[in-house]
Tab-separated table of C-alpha atoms in Angstrom:
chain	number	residue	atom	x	y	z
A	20	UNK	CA	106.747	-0.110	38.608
A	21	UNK	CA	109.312	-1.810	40.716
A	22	UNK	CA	111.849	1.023	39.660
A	23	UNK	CA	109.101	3.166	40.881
A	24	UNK	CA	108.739	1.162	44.304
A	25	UNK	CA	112.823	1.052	44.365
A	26	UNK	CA	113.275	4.906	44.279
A	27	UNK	CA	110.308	5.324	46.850
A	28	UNK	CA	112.389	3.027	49.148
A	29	UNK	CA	115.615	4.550	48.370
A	30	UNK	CA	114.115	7.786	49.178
A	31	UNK	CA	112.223	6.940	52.383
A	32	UNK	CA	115.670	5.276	53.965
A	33	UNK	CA	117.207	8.690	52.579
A	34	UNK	CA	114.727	10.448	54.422
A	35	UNK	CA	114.920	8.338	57.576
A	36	UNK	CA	118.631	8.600	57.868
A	37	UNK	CA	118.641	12.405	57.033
A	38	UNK	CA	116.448	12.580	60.601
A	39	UNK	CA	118.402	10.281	62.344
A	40	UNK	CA	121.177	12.354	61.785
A	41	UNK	CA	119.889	15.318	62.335
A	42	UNK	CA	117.876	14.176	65.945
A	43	UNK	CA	121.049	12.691	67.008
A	44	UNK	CA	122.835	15.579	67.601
A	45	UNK	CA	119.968	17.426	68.714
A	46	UNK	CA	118.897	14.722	71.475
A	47	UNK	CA	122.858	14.904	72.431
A	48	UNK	CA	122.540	18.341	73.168
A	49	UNK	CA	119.749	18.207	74.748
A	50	UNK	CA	120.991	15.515	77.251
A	51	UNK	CA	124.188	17.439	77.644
A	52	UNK	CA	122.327	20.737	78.343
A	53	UNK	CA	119.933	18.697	80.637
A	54	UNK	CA	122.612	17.289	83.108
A	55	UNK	CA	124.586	20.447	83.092
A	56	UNK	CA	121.217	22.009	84.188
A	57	UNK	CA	120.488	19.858	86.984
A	58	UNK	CA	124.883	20.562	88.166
A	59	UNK	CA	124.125	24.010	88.001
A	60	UNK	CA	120.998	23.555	90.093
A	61	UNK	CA	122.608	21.131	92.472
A	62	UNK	CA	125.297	23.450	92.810
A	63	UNK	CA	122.910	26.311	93.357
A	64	UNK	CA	120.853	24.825	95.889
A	65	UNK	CA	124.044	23.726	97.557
A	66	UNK	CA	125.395	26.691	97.725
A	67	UNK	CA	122.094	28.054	99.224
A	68	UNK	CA	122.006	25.375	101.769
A	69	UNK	CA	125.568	26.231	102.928
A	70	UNK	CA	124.199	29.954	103.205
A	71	UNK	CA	121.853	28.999	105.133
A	72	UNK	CA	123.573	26.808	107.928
A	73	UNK	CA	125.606	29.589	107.910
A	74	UNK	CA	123.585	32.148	108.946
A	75	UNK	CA	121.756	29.635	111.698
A	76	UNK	CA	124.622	28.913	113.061
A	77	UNK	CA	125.599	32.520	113.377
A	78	UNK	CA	121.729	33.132	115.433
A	79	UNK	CA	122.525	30.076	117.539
A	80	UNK	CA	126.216	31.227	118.356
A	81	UNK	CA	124.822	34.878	119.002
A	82	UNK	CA	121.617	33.108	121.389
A	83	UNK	CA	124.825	30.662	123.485
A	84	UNK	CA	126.401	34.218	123.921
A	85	UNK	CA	123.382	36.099	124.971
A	86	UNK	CA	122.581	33.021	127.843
A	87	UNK	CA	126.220	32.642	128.838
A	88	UNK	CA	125.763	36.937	129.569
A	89	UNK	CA	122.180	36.249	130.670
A	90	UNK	CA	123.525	33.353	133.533
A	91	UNK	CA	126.601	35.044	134.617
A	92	UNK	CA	123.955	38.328	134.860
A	93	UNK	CA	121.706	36.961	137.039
A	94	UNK	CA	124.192	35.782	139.331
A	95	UNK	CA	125.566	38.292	140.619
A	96	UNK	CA	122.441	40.064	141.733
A	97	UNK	CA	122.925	41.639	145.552
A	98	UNK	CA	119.936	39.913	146.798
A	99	UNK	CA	121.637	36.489	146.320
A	100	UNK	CA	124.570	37.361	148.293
A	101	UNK	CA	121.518	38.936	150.723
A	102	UNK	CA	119.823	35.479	151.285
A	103	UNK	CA	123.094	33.766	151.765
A	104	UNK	CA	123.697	36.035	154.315
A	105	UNK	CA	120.638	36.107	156.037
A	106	UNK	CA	120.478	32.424	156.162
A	107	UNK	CA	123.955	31.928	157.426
A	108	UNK	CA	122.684	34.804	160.170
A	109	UNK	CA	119.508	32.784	160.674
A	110	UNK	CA	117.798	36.122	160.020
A	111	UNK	CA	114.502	34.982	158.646
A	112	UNK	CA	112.868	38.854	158.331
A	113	UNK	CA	116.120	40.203	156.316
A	114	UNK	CA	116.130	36.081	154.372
A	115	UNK	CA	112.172	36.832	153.317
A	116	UNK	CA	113.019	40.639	152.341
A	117	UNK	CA	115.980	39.417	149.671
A	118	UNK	CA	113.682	36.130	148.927
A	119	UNK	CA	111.141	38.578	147.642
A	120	UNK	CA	113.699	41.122	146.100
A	121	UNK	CA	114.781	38.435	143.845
A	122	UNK	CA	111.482	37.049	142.889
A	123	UNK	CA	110.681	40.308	141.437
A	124	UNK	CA	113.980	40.733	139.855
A	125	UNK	CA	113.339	37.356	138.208
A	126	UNK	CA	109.871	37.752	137.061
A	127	UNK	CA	111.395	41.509	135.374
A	128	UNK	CA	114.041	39.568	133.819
A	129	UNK	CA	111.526	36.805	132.404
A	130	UNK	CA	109.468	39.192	131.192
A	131	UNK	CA	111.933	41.177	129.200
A	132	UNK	CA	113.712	37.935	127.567
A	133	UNK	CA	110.441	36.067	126.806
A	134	UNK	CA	113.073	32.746	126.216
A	135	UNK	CA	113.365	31.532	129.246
A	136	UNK	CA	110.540	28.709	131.289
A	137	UNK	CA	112.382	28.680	134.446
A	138	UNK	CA	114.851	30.863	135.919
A	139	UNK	CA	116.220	28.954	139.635
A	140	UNK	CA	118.278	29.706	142.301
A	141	UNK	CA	119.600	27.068	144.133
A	142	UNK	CA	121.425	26.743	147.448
A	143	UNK	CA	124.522	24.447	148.166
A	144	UNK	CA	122.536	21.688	149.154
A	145	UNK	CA	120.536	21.364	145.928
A	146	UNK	CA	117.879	22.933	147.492
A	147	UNK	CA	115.214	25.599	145.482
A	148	UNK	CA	115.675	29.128	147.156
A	149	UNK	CA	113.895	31.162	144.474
A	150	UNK	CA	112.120	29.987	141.742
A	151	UNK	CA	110.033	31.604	138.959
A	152	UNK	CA	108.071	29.594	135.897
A	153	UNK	CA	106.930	30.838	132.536
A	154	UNK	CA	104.737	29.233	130.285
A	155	UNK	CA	104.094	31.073	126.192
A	156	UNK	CA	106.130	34.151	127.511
A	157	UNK	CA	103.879	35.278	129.842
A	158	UNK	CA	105.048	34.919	133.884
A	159	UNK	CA	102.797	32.099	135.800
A	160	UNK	CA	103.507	31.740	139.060
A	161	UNK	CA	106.501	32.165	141.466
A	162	UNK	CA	107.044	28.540	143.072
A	163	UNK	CA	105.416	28.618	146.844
A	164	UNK	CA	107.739	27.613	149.449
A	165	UNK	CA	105.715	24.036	149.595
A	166	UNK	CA	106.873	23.240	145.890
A	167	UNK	CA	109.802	24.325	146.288
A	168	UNK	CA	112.002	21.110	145.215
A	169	UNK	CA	114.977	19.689	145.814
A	170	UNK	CA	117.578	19.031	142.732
A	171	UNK	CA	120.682	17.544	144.230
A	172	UNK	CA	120.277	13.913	142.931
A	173	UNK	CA	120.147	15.991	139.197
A	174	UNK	CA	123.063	15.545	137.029
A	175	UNK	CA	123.306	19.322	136.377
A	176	UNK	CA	123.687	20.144	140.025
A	177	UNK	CA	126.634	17.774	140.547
A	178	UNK	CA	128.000	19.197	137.888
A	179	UNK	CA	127.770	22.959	138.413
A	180	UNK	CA	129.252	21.978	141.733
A	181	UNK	CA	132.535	21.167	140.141
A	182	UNK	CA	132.611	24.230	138.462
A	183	UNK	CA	134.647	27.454	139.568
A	184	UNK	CA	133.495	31.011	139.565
A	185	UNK	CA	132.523	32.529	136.427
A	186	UNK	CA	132.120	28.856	134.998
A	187	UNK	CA	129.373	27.861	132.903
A	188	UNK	CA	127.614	24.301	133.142
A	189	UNK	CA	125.237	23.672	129.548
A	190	UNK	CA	123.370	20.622	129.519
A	191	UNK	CA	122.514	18.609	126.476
A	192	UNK	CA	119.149	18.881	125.540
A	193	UNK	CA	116.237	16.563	127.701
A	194	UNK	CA	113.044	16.491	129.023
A	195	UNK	CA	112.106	18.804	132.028
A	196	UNK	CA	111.409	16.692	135.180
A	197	UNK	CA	109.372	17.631	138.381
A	198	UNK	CA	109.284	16.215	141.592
A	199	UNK	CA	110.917	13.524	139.831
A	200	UNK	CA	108.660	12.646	137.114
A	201	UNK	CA	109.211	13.637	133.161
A	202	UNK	CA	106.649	16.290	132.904
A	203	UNK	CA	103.421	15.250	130.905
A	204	UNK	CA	103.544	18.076	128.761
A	205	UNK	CA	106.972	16.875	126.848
A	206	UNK	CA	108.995	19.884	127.676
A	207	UNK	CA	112.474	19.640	125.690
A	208	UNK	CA	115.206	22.123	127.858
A	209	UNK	CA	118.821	23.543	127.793
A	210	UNK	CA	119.830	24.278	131.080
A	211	UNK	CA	122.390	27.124	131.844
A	212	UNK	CA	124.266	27.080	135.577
A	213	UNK	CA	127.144	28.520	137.129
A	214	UNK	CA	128.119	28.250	140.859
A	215	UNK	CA	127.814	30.944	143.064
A	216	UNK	CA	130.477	31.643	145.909
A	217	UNK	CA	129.988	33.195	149.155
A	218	UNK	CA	132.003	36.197	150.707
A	219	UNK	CA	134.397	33.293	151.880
A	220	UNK	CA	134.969	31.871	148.969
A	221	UNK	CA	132.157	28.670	149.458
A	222	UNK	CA	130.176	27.323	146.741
């Protein structure tokens, strides 16, 4: 009987290191497959990720170009040179005729690069000649003469000021401010500027 009970145990310990050696190796693998895995898919997603700043950052480069063309565009449009003109002349008929010119140019332009919330053109003395708003793509309103608004005190006007032709002033991003005041309805913008020079050579 307790030869019996002795090859029983002798057996069962048999058994019991027959599986531990035989899990062993099997649970090694299986943590060695398991963190090459997860490299692999670390590396993978990675390498995805990389792909993908990539091809952002190729949009956003293409977009800078596009409103560097877009700015530089708009201007050199005759009926800015025609309101300098006719202000300068005090010619207030000829003034409203290239005032209204441009409006319409603007709103065009708006409508056909849905991108834009404000396009602005502003005189030497910081002062809005010609301003047109958009709000979800679609053209709201041309700015009345009454709120029309003075920008001088801005940062971005000082510093398209300094700026010689064919120069472009971009703005870090902030919130758009009227009359002032941060608008209610938080309104994060990129401004685009350049100065424009008169047939003397004046900003």
């Amino acid at each position: 009987m307790d030869l019996t009970k002795l090859k029983l145990g002798l057996r069962t310990k048999l058994i019991i290191i027959f599986l531990l050696i035989s899990i062993i190796p099997i649970v090694a693998i299986g943590i060695v497959s398991f963190v090459n895995s997860s490299n692999a898919l670390e590396n993978l997603a990675m390498e995805n990720f990389r792909s993908d700043v990539h091809d952002h950052s190729i949009v956003i480069e293409e977009d800078l170009t596009h409103f560097k063309n877009d700015i530089l565009f708009l201007s050199r449009l005759p009926p800015i040179q025609g309101i300098i003109k006719a202000k300068e002349s005090k010619n207030t008929i000829e003034y409203d005729e290239w005032v209204e010119r441009l409006h319409l140019i603007f709103e065009s332009f708006m409508s056909s690069r849905m991108i834009y919330t404000q396009i602005r053109y502003i005189d030497e003395e910081g002062n809005e000649m010609v301003r047109v708003d958009s709000s979800d793509g679609s053209i709201t309103q041309r700015t009345t003469k009454e709120n029309l608004q003075n920008k001088k005190s801005r940062y971005y006007f000082a510093e398209t000021m300094k700026l010689n032709k064919g120069e472009i002033y971009i703005s870090s991003i902030d919130l758009n401010r009227e009359f002032g005041e941060v608008e209610m309805s938080i309104k994060p913008v990129l401004r685009y500027a350049t100065p424009i020079f008169d047939s003397g050579g004046n900003r």
